XYZ file of C-alpha atoms in Angstrom:
755
model
C 145.719 131.221 88.422
C 144.472 128.701 90.902
C 143.832 129.452 94.479
C 146.630 128.221 96.829
C 149.031 127.080 93.920
C 152.091 127.260 96.131
C 150.518 124.783 98.528
C 149.585 122.464 95.588
C 153.129 122.561 94.307
C 154.474 121.648 97.627
C 152.080 118.553 97.722
C 153.308 117.431 94.209
C 157.080 118.136 95.209
C 156.856 115.538 98.055
C 154.164 113.248 96.453
C 156.598 111.063 94.438
C 159.010 110.401 97.407
C 156.275 109.611 99.694
C 154.601 107.032 97.315
C 157.957 105.395 96.618
C 158.537 104.992 100.430
C 155.001 103.561 100.785
C 155.517 101.182 98.089
C 158.628 99.890 99.756
C 157.081 99.750 103.222
C 153.997 98.005 101.929
C 155.883 95.725 99.681
C 153.583 95.684 96.766
C 152.012 97.886 94.018
C 149.604 100.577 95.301
C 146.157 101.638 94.438
C 145.623 105.346 93.715
C 143.816 105.739 97.052
C 146.732 104.180 98.959
C 149.037 106.474 97.185
C 147.008 109.712 98.179
C 146.670 108.470 101.770
C 150.255 107.513 102.334
C 151.353 110.816 100.830
C 149.273 112.771 103.386
C 150.452 111.214 106.758
C 150.588 113.697 109.533
C 154.095 112.514 110.463
C 155.365 112.862 106.838
C 157.275 109.947 104.987
C 155.676 106.556 105.502
C 157.618 104.222 107.735
C 155.059 101.463 108.429
C 152.069 99.832 106.892
C 148.613 100.069 108.011
C 146.015 97.336 108.202
C 142.868 98.072 106.159
C 139.792 98.455 108.338
C 141.678 98.280 111.581
C 144.456 100.767 112.064
C 143.679 104.278 112.998
C 145.863 106.699 111.111
C 146.778 110.445 111.563
C 146.352 112.443 108.247
C 147.161 115.981 107.309
C 144.671 117.169 104.827
C 145.502 119.919 102.467
C 142.350 122.007 102.998
C 138.943 122.410 104.581
C 135.690 123.402 103.248
C 132.438 124.211 105.141
C 128.874 124.935 104.207
C 127.077 127.644 106.066
C 124.717 125.446 108.093
C 127.566 123.291 109.488
C 130.186 126.187 109.439
C 128.371 127.974 112.228
C 128.852 125.324 114.845
C 132.466 124.377 113.477
C 133.563 128.053 113.746
C 131.875 128.636 117.070
C 134.072 125.696 118.273
C 137.219 126.969 116.351
C 136.841 130.333 118.430
C 137.390 128.163 121.554
C 140.649 126.583 120.247
C 142.810 129.551 120.931
C 144.253 130.077 117.443
C 144.666 133.394 115.591
C 144.410 131.918 112.099
C 143.541 128.597 110.381
C 146.527 126.389 109.786
C 145.428 125.159 106.350
C 143.481 126.837 103.411
C 139.739 126.864 104.379
C 136.608 128.262 102.984
C 132.999 128.917 103.925
C 130.128 128.536 101.331
C 126.666 130.095 101.852
C 124.371 127.552 100.121
C 122.105 125.863 102.644
C 120.108 128.661 104.115
C 118.364 129.801 100.926
C 114.712 128.520 100.697
C 113.223 127.872 97.290
C 109.925 129.515 96.976
C 109.429 131.945 94.231
C 112.445 132.200 92.012
C 116.242 132.840 92.077
C 116.273 136.623 92.537
C 113.481 136.876 95.048
C 114.415 133.901 97.071
C 118.125 135.144 97.259
C 117.055 138.470 98.540
C 114.624 137.026 101.151
C 117.530 134.748 102.374
C 119.941 137.594 102.676
C 117.426 139.572 104.852
C 116.236 136.491 106.860
C 119.679 135.236 107.542
C 121.586 138.440 107.932
C 123.026 137.865 111.305
C 124.168 134.477 110.349
C 125.806 135.648 107.157
C 127.450 138.690 109.057
C 128.762 136.114 111.566
C 130.267 133.880 109.067
C 131.683 136.658 107.006
C 133.358 138.287 110.020
C 134.607 135.109 111.653
C 136.014 134.018 108.266
C 137.652 137.514 107.849
C 139.171 137.280 111.276
C 140.666 133.760 110.966
C 141.936 133.898 107.386
C 139.093 131.785 105.705
C 137.864 132.351 102.200
C 134.110 133.373 102.175
C 131.766 132.599 99.277
C 128.663 134.813 99.624
C 125.071 133.551 99.380
C 124.201 133.118 95.547
C 127.843 132.074 94.817
C 126.743 128.417 94.530
C 126.708 125.036 96.193
C 129.718 124.238 98.123
C 130.756 120.962 96.081
C 130.298 122.562 92.692
C 132.414 125.722 93.810
C 135.085 123.487 95.254
C 135.276 121.406 92.048
C 135.542 124.656 90.003
C 138.118 126.361 92.279
C 139.882 124.145 94.860
C 139.947 120.442 93.982
C 143.123 119.011 92.570
C 144.299 115.563 91.500
C 146.150 113.759 94.328
C 145.036 116.201 96.986
C 143.320 115.462 100.287
C 140.629 117.498 101.789
C 137.796 117.308 104.409
C 134.590 119.127 104.302
C 131.641 119.594 106.741
C 129.212 118.025 104.328
C 128.709 114.463 103.504
C 128.813 115.096 99.808
C 132.398 116.328 99.988
C 133.504 113.326 97.955
C 132.256 115.212 94.935
C 135.932 116.401 94.555
C 136.964 112.811 93.800
C 135.794 113.515 90.207
C 139.015 115.691 90.002
C 141.166 112.927 91.455
C 141.113 114.035 95.121
C 140.494 112.139 98.269
C 137.761 114.273 99.798
C 135.895 113.177 102.891
C 132.908 114.400 104.626
C 133.330 115.061 108.438
C 131.653 116.783 111.385
C 132.783 120.269 112.276
C 134.854 119.018 115.282
C 137.116 117.305 112.750
C 137.277 120.491 110.653
C 138.350 122.290 113.859
C 141.081 119.912 114.518
C 142.674 120.349 110.946
C 142.108 124.201 110.946
C 143.974 124.287 114.443
C 146.910 122.451 112.871
C 146.288 119.088 114.543
C 146.263 115.577 112.914
C 142.881 114.354 111.436
C 142.325 110.690 112.404
C 140.703 108.144 110.249
C 140.529 104.430 110.328
C 142.534 103.186 107.325
C 139.830 102.235 104.948
C 139.344 99.161 102.772
C 138.956 99.552 99.048
C 136.232 98.654 96.492
C 137.371 98.762 92.911
C 134.800 99.368 90.181
C 135.923 98.584 86.757
C 134.062 100.451 84.065
C 134.214 99.213 80.482
C 132.466 100.307 77.380
C 131.059 103.794 76.822
C 127.817 105.645 77.766
C 125.407 106.426 74.926
C 121.829 107.496 74.454
C 119.791 108.229 77.452
C 122.300 106.701 79.859
C 124.333 109.150 81.921
C 127.129 109.156 84.478
C 124.384 109.339 87.188
C 123.323 105.876 86.147
C 126.560 104.420 87.196
C 126.197 105.366 90.753
C 122.472 104.550 90.791
C 123.511 101.100 89.664
C 126.386 100.850 92.211
C 123.913 101.942 95.099
C 121.556 99.111 94.056
C 124.530 96.556 94.213
C 126.102 97.735 97.573
C 123.016 99.236 99.418
C 123.107 102.247 101.703
C 125.754 100.675 104.032
C 127.650 98.423 101.733
C 130.357 101.106 101.289
C 130.904 101.788 105.031
C 134.482 101.756 105.723
C 135.586 101.676 102.064
C 136.982 104.082 99.446
C 135.446 103.325 96.152
C 138.003 103.647 93.315
C 136.646 103.803 89.557
C 139.038 102.776 86.862
C 139.155 101.324 83.248
C 138.460 102.598 79.835
C 134.897 103.419 80.742
C 136.246 105.576 83.567
C 138.390 107.520 81.265
C 135.569 108.242 78.836
C 133.504 110.111 81.429
C 133.615 113.822 81.787
C 135.242 115.195 84.820
C 131.915 116.556 86.176
C 130.371 113.208 85.306
C 132.933 111.544 87.468
C 132.187 114.115 90.227
C 128.426 113.069 89.979
C 129.396 109.525 90.694
C 131.690 110.386 93.603
C 129.114 112.679 95.078
C 126.457 110.160 95.453
C 128.917 107.584 96.865
C 127.767 109.005 100.219
C 124.498 107.184 99.675
C 126.239 103.868 99.950
C 128.052 104.944 103.146
C 131.536 105.059 101.311
C 134.317 107.054 103.075
C 134.840 108.611 99.663
C 135.178 107.779 96.051
C 137.838 108.672 93.471
C 139.018 108.586 89.840
C 142.515 108.668 88.466
C 144.013 111.697 86.870
C 143.305 111.618 83.117
C 142.725 113.949 80.063
C 139.225 114.776 81.041
C 140.416 116.142 84.326
C 143.169 118.081 82.474
C 140.605 119.545 80.136
C 138.423 120.567 83.161
C 141.409 122.130 84.902
C 142.193 124.216 81.758
C 138.493 125.157 81.232
C 138.173 126.569 84.649
C 141.421 128.599 84.337
C 143.592 126.331 86.326
C 146.122 125.180 83.542
C 148.867 125.850 86.362
C 147.498 122.959 88.304
C 147.436 120.691 85.104
C 151.003 121.522 84.293
C 152.082 120.452 87.783
C 149.946 117.312 87.889
C 151.321 116.249 84.587
C 154.824 116.170 86.090
C 153.669 113.422 88.658
C 150.964 111.890 86.507
C 152.282 108.387 87.033
C 151.701 108.725 90.749
C 148.149 110.016 90.262
C 146.773 106.629 89.171
C 147.067 103.132 90.513
C 150.145 101.168 89.694
C 149.810 99.123 86.344
C 149.874 95.784 88.341
C 146.701 96.909 90.021
C 144.906 97.464 86.764
C 146.174 94.242 85.364
C 144.921 92.065 88.148
C 142.476 94.233 90.302
C 140.959 91.479 92.306
C 144.412 90.993 93.949
C 144.496 94.622 95.217
C 140.862 95.541 96.019
C 138.896 94.040 98.824
C 135.961 93.883 96.548
C 135.538 94.156 92.782
C 132.511 95.305 90.657
C 132.514 95.448 86.878
C 130.109 97.586 84.969
C 129.882 97.787 81.099
C 128.765 101.297 80.250
C 127.770 100.219 76.791
C 125.146 97.907 78.439
C 124.043 100.105 81.238
C 120.509 101.235 81.252
C 119.187 104.472 82.699
C 118.016 103.946 86.285
C 115.465 105.410 88.669
C 116.162 104.856 92.280
C 113.430 105.076 95.172
C 111.141 105.881 96.827
C 112.317 106.679 100.382
C 115.863 105.134 99.987
C 118.498 105.803 97.301
C 119.515 102.123 96.960
C 116.266 100.889 95.576
C 117.536 100.724 92.052
C 115.212 100.158 89.080
C 116.511 99.824 85.449
C 114.274 102.173 83.478
C 112.808 99.162 81.394
C 111.400 97.822 84.720
C 110.444 101.022 86.331
C 106.923 101.358 84.972
C 106.135 97.709 86.208
C 107.531 98.583 89.657
C 105.369 101.708 89.959
C 102.215 99.792 89.063
C 103.007 96.741 91.287
C 103.900 98.912 94.306
C 100.971 101.249 93.935
C 103.199 104.330 93.862
C 101.481 107.408 92.567
C 102.124 107.353 88.705
C 101.083 110.912 88.274
C 104.351 112.990 88.518
C 103.684 116.452 90.068
C 107.193 117.964 90.117
C 110.546 117.348 88.406
C 113.573 118.971 89.838
C 117.001 119.076 88.420
C 120.335 120.420 89.705
C 121.782 120.257 93.214
C 125.393 119.593 94.012
C 125.113 116.102 92.279
C 124.017 117.269 88.789
C 124.358 120.869 88.071
C 127.339 121.024 85.704
C 127.399 122.714 82.336
C 127.049 119.260 80.785
C 124.212 118.307 82.930
C 122.375 121.570 81.958
C 122.979 121.068 78.279
C 121.765 117.496 78.215
C 118.572 118.376 80.048
C 118.094 121.549 77.863
C 118.298 119.348 74.780
C 115.373 117.427 76.117
C 113.352 120.488 77.242
C 113.813 122.164 73.947
C 111.892 119.302 72.414
C 108.839 120.127 74.610
C 108.687 123.482 72.759
C 109.666 122.329 69.159
C 107.489 119.208 69.267
C 104.607 121.090 70.784
C 104.327 119.115 73.949
C 102.465 120.441 77.030
C 104.593 119.926 79.990
C 102.549 118.006 82.515
C 104.510 118.435 85.744
C 106.101 121.502 87.481
C 109.751 121.818 86.767
C 112.529 123.531 88.549
C 116.354 124.133 87.732
C 118.938 124.665 90.540
C 122.271 125.907 88.981
C 125.319 124.591 90.917
C 127.307 127.908 90.889
C 127.130 131.323 89.653
C 129.814 130.468 87.091
C 127.462 127.670 85.596
C 124.414 129.967 86.009
C 125.950 132.929 84.144
C 127.368 130.823 81.443
C 124.370 128.734 80.682
C 122.227 131.929 80.639
C 124.734 133.470 78.235
C 124.318 130.355 76.039
C 120.691 130.462 76.078
C 120.185 127.283 77.997
C 118.280 128.661 80.994
C 115.888 130.452 78.561
C 115.022 127.047 77.155
C 113.854 125.905 80.515
C 111.781 129.020 80.845
C 110.091 128.438 77.485
C 109.071 124.979 78.641
C 107.526 126.423 81.832
C 110.374 125.810 84.171
C 111.478 127.940 87.158
C 115.157 128.658 87.727
C 116.001 128.690 91.481
C 118.975 130.175 93.300
C 122.564 128.770 93.095
C 121.892 126.900 96.369
C 120.893 123.558 97.843
C 117.200 124.438 98.054
C 114.809 121.582 97.595
C 117.597 118.878 97.881
C 117.843 119.574 101.558
C 114.277 120.466 102.300
C 114.670 124.185 101.688
C 111.563 124.192 99.600
C 108.326 126.062 100.269
C 106.334 123.623 98.119
C 102.970 124.627 97.074
C 100.437 121.841 97.614
C 96.725 121.885 97.810
C 96.518 118.658 99.973
C 99.667 117.611 101.601
C 98.005 114.520 103.102
C 97.612 112.833 99.759
C 100.271 110.386 98.399
C 102.213 112.082 95.498
C 105.299 111.568 93.458
C 108.269 113.803 92.603
C 111.488 113.016 90.752
C 114.791 114.775 91.142
C 118.375 114.621 89.999
C 119.482 114.956 93.604
C 121.253 112.457 95.727
C 119.029 111.553 98.742
C 115.396 110.696 99.002
C 114.497 109.697 102.424
C 110.898 110.259 103.583
C 110.241 114.065 104.277
C 113.782 114.892 102.917
C 112.714 117.301 100.100
C 109.351 118.918 101.233
C 108.862 117.629 104.811
C 105.928 115.523 103.622
C 105.897 111.802 104.579
C 103.410 111.241 101.744
C 105.787 112.380 99.046
C 107.424 109.572 97.048
C 110.754 110.913 95.825
C 112.661 109.218 93.034
C 116.197 109.944 91.880
C 117.476 109.816 88.234
C 119.673 111.724 85.889
C 118.724 115.337 84.829
C 117.749 114.276 81.322
C 115.417 111.462 82.563
C 113.932 113.772 85.096
C 113.268 116.323 82.400
C 111.562 113.750 80.137
C 109.367 112.456 82.989
C 108.343 116.183 83.856
C 107.240 116.627 80.309
C 105.268 113.360 80.412
C 103.969 113.833 83.964
C 103.728 110.082 84.181
C 106.249 107.683 85.934
C 105.056 104.828 83.762
C 106.543 106.746 80.705
C 109.719 105.330 79.107
C 111.468 107.978 76.979
C 113.627 105.270 75.249
C 110.581 103.400 73.892
C 107.318 105.345 74.354
C 105.727 108.379 72.466
C 103.766 111.396 73.767
C 100.718 112.993 72.122
C 101.481 116.504 71.406
C 99.009 119.600 71.094
C 98.219 118.565 67.545
C 97.202 115.077 68.450
C 100.382 113.653 67.024
C 102.377 110.840 68.553
C 106.064 112.085 69.040
C 109.032 110.600 70.490
C 111.683 112.353 72.296
C 115.080 112.359 70.864
C 118.143 111.163 72.745
C 119.712 113.929 74.885
C 122.902 115.603 73.611
C 125.346 117.494 75.880
C 128.519 119.532 75.951
C 131.051 118.793 78.548
C 132.701 122.287 78.517
C 131.277 125.495 77.053
C 132.544 126.205 73.496
C 133.063 129.879 74.379
C 134.586 129.090 77.700
C 133.062 129.907 81.175
C 132.175 133.427 82.081
C 131.088 135.191 85.219
C 130.817 138.826 86.356
C 130.856 138.172 90.160
C 131.690 134.721 91.347
C 130.888 135.570 94.937
C 134.267 135.287 96.568
C 135.534 137.404 99.440
C 139.061 137.003 100.515
C 139.969 137.290 104.118
C 142.008 140.105 105.769
C 145.813 139.640 105.848
C 145.727 140.479 109.474
C 142.462 139.683 111.062
C 143.641 140.391 114.758
C 141.464 143.581 114.918
C 138.419 142.109 113.255
C 135.506 141.875 115.709
C 133.173 138.819 115.650
C 130.038 139.842 117.275
C 127.287 137.485 118.503
C 124.175 139.053 120.161
C 123.748 137.386 123.498
C 119.886 137.638 122.908
C 120.096 136.089 119.480
C 117.811 132.911 118.902
C 120.049 131.778 116.066
C 123.643 132.152 117.387
C 124.913 131.170 120.747
C 128.463 131.128 122.045
C 129.469 127.592 123.230
C 130.483 126.447 126.536
C 132.664 123.185 126.929
C 130.855 120.085 127.730
C 131.564 118.717 131.263
C 134.371 116.160 131.600
C 133.578 112.448 132.584
C 133.012 112.122 136.249
C 135.492 109.395 136.616
C 132.837 106.630 137.640
C 130.693 104.165 135.961
C 127.434 105.615 134.629
C 124.279 104.421 136.547
C 120.553 105.019 136.519
C 120.530 106.176 132.838
C 116.950 106.502 131.491
C 115.877 105.000 128.215
C 114.927 108.082 126.125
C 113.929 106.143 122.970
C 114.422 102.856 121.315
C 114.445 103.901 117.725
C 112.928 101.401 115.262
C 114.373 100.868 111.602
C 116.014 103.581 109.624
C 117.213 106.476 111.832
C 119.172 108.891 109.659
C 120.748 112.222 110.659
C 117.524 113.815 109.200
C 115.580 111.667 111.718
C 117.909 112.740 114.470
C 118.294 116.460 113.618
C 116.024 117.548 110.858
C 117.064 120.102 108.339
C 114.475 122.389 106.478
C 113.062 124.936 108.874
C 115.501 123.973 111.677
C 118.486 125.108 109.597
C 118.088 128.562 110.991
C 119.133 127.285 114.387
C 122.334 125.522 113.434
C 124.292 128.235 115.252
C 122.306 127.963 118.501
C 122.783 124.629 120.250
C 119.980 124.933 122.796
C 117.383 126.049 120.394
C 118.143 123.406 117.678
C 118.161 120.668 120.345
C 114.368 121.044 120.238
C 114.389 118.946 117.158
C 116.504 116.109 118.522
C 115.186 112.685 117.411
C 111.691 114.049 116.550
C 111.740 112.074 113.334
C 112.746 108.742 114.962
C 110.192 105.944 115.257
C 109.465 104.727 118.689
C 109.688 100.994 118.850
C 107.033 100.775 121.446
C 104.243 102.640 119.792
C 105.358 103.173 116.113
C 104.932 106.858 116.565
C 107.471 109.743 116.073
C 108.213 112.251 118.793
C 106.209 110.491 121.342
C 108.143 108.772 124.103
C 107.430 107.594 127.677
C 108.648 109.916 130.504
C 109.740 107.493 133.275
C 109.400 110.241 135.821
C 105.491 110.574 135.491
C 104.582 107.791 133.077
C 103.164 110.222 130.538
C 104.140 110.479 126.875
C 105.845 113.572 125.538
C 108.132 114.991 122.881
C 111.570 113.454 122.751
C 113.571 116.829 123.565
C 111.040 117.651 126.237
C 111.407 114.240 128.018
C 115.244 114.578 127.695
C 115.235 118.024 129.250
C 113.101 116.633 132.121
C 115.695 113.971 132.761
C 118.493 116.481 132.522
C 116.789 118.904 134.968
C 116.687 116.292 137.684
C 120.378 115.385 136.965
C 119.811 112.030 135.232
C 121.432 110.864 132.167
C 119.775 108.993 129.355
C 120.446 106.480 126.742
C 119.278 106.151 123.116
C 118.952 102.648 121.556
C 118.847 102.225 117.731
C 118.825 99.845 114.829
C 121.288 99.204 111.940
C 123.351 101.885 110.185
C 122.246 104.464 112.771
C 123.103 108.086 111.746
C 123.442 107.505 108.005
C 123.101 110.484 105.763
C 124.635 113.834 106.244
C 127.604 114.902 108.167
C 125.704 117.297 110.596
C 127.348 117.075 114.048
C 124.388 118.577 115.544
C 122.947 115.064 115.482
C 125.744 114.318 118.050
C 125.887 117.596 119.798
C 122.128 117.785 120.633
C 122.047 114.533 122.537
C 125.240 115.579 124.287
C 123.742 118.840 125.192
C 120.569 117.143 126.546
C 122.619 114.745 128.584
C 122.227 111.710 126.570
C 125.424 109.779 127.575
C 125.371 106.835 125.284
C 124.075 105.709 121.963
C 123.708 101.907 121.752
C 122.932 100.418 118.353
C 123.283 97.409 116.097
C 125.555 99.381 113.787
C 126.745 102.887 112.961
C 127.298 104.989 109.843
C 130.934 106.184 109.910
C 130.604 109.930 110.193
C 128.078 109.852 112.833
C 130.017 107.448 115.001
C 132.971 109.754 114.776
C 130.840 112.701 115.639
C 129.594 111.128 118.766
C 133.067 110.327 119.889
C 134.199 113.938 119.177
C 131.543 115.253 121.477
C 132.559 112.899 124.435
C 129.732 110.510 124.064
C 129.771 106.699 124.217
C 129.037 105.268 120.683
C 128.466 101.547 121.511
C 127.174 98.521 119.492
C 125.450 95.426 120.597
C 127.884 92.459 120.533
C 124.919 90.316 119.941
C 122.371 92.372 117.795
C 119.474 90.287 119.170
C 120.060 91.990 122.444
C 118.241 95.002 120.995
C 114.959 92.907 121.578
C 115.712 92.727 125.336
C 115.409 96.523 125.753
C 112.124 97.403 127.622
C 110.354 100.676 127.681
C 110.769 101.346 131.496
C 114.439 100.217 131.510
C 117.154 102.036 133.270
C 120.852 101.332 132.521
C 124.164 101.033 134.232
C 127.334 101.189 131.984
C 130.176 99.221 133.770
C 133.870 99.144 132.998
C 134.512 102.790 132.328
C 137.343 102.956 134.896
C 139.191 100.295 132.637
C 138.079 101.653 129.353
C 140.391 100.158 126.984
C 140.553 99.802 123.192
C 139.132 96.453 122.016
C 137.612 95.481 125.321
C 133.772 95.517 125.493
C 131.820 97.442 128.076
C 129.014 95.855 130.136
C 125.588 97.357 130.048
C 123.121 96.267 132.640
C 119.473 96.804 131.646
C 117.433 97.038 134.710
C 113.779 96.086 134.037
C 110.754 97.428 135.921
C 109.995 93.962 137.430
C 113.352 93.897 139.107
C 114.913 91.460 136.668
C 118.225 92.478 134.833
C 119.962 91.678 131.569
C 123.744 92.009 131.123
C 124.559 93.104 127.510
C 127.967 93.236 126.066
C 128.595 96.384 124.074
C 131.467 96.656 121.543
C 133.196 99.931 120.605
C 135.822 101.183 118.217
C 137.542 103.712 120.598
C 141.254 103.987 120.421
C 143.576 105.493 123.289
C 143.120 109.038 121.965
C 139.401 108.729 121.493
C 139.062 107.486 125.126
C 140.852 110.671 126.214
C 138.200 112.672 124.395
C 135.558 110.916 126.395
C 137.500 111.529 129.682
C 138.009 115.263 128.723
C 134.293 115.701 127.906
C 134.986 116.218 124.060
C 137.787 116.463 121.546
C 137.555 120.225 121.634
C 138.187 120.262 125.356
C 141.399 118.322 124.640
C 142.522 120.797 122.053
C 141.824 123.709 124.557
C 143.832 121.948 127.309
C 146.674 121.307 124.982
C 146.773 124.991 123.806
C 146.618 126.139 127.351
C 149.461 123.778 128.273
């Protein structure tokens, strides 16, 4: 039986009534996304319409999911909220802290030892507050959620940017920062600006080497890394219904790479099959009763351009396999053009490592398709030229694929099976390299390929493709190889061609597992003790941030003017820093060390205005804080794209950065900054970015009259005595302004609970 089935039945029991009320209020047919959103209003039955891209709306998500790296800070914050138990079903998944180094068994044991105090904290705090706990080795959060918790028409938030993976099972699932999760777990409303909608009509059917992954690789090329910001992407059409449920999830997962709020597919027979295959027939039975509400209205499908803000059409029958990269997931290359691109750009053609798996592509279907290619390396006597690793998405998938002989296939071709964890996808990879200074290429079936993302090496060119394409490239060891058209020479000197991959959506003998890795919480957690060693360098109990002082902010020092792409990886790196995710002061030593200083084109080297010397960004910020001065960070376009990690907002707040002034923000990061009581501001005129000088100090004027829709004035005081008055836009509403005044959203929750 499914987890939380009674909650799901309650959602479906009111779903139809709320959709009908919404249709009446809005006065037109509704898209699927609108139905789910209007059915999850915090105040219940819809009584008003909301303007797309403008109106802030309070929602009531059905559940919360947290991965271990972000759960630490989220739960440290929840402990301050004054609640005895979470208000909605919530789970913690231990997947981020396991480093890939040797192989699954050894790496898992090392992680359990190295991270013991963190795992013990997460297990005990989960036990105390009624939170389900998935042990290290159980699997990657998004695959586990898809297998156990996602349901059509539901709404969830998760403290990871790839939470939208659950859209493959018809759920509105949105990545958020930990402070948002705290709000929902504390029983409060979750606020989101009502999104706009992009419709993607899929016609035709996939065949040959083309996979579901190629749909989102194609879409990323069309929309770019920020083209989906503020939008929900909704896939529909005969092509959509032909895709497996896990294929749909792959597409939704990587929607994070276009900045989308989330992505979703309508409920169909593929989803029903997956629910049944994962022993959740009870959900399918309930979903069937409201099936007409779990898809857009017929009029929407008949004339989609009338109902979506943007419309994209892709014919799956004509879609080529794609390879995206390097250094950004929206550089999309059809396979037929990729070899030429490699040569023209001078990218290293020799492939050193192929990696498959991760939360994006680690389903049973993915493994079977990749294994069908891997098997040919053995049967056709091909010597595999590149290293090859496999990361199963969950213990359920790992156990089943091992039972069915698939993992053994990879072993025979020389592959290494890693732990059921994020591993190399998030930089948890102890890569063995003889010379890290040389340019090199890797290819993965992951989702994100920013510089230094996978192995911490700026010289690594990372490309993204489907698992079957990655496997073929690993066999060839050459990025100019095209498995659709080219041959390889085997050990007998014969020219052989790889056959098209073949896959199975769901295991013929069903899924199987001995220990899925789940621990249920105590019925009464009041006597459970949550212990944090005050001397720990990995965990630190939080103190609330100071409230706004009630005046304009003056004399702020320029900490850094960041140039170009500045993702959350640049602001708060993962990899070796993951171990400090529960210790705010220690992890703040990585703040903005990856950002490029516009004045010297260097990373982690900024001018200290107190002595004129150059130093590390965190050290300079601490120097300003020590003398009581605040600072400001200036940035470029789409600042904060990437993961949902709120550390990228909490670290600047902790080190007394008072404002972030940029050309534009990525959605999650902007919200995270607001939650932590910071000023997230954008240049009204983006060209004003060029007026900022290295020795500037800043005054932010108008805070006493801080009002929604009214710009603030920033005075840039230059070293020569001249000044520039810069208008700064913001998107704060009344409630968010109160967060700023209180010092943080969490401070507001604490005050309300005390009241």
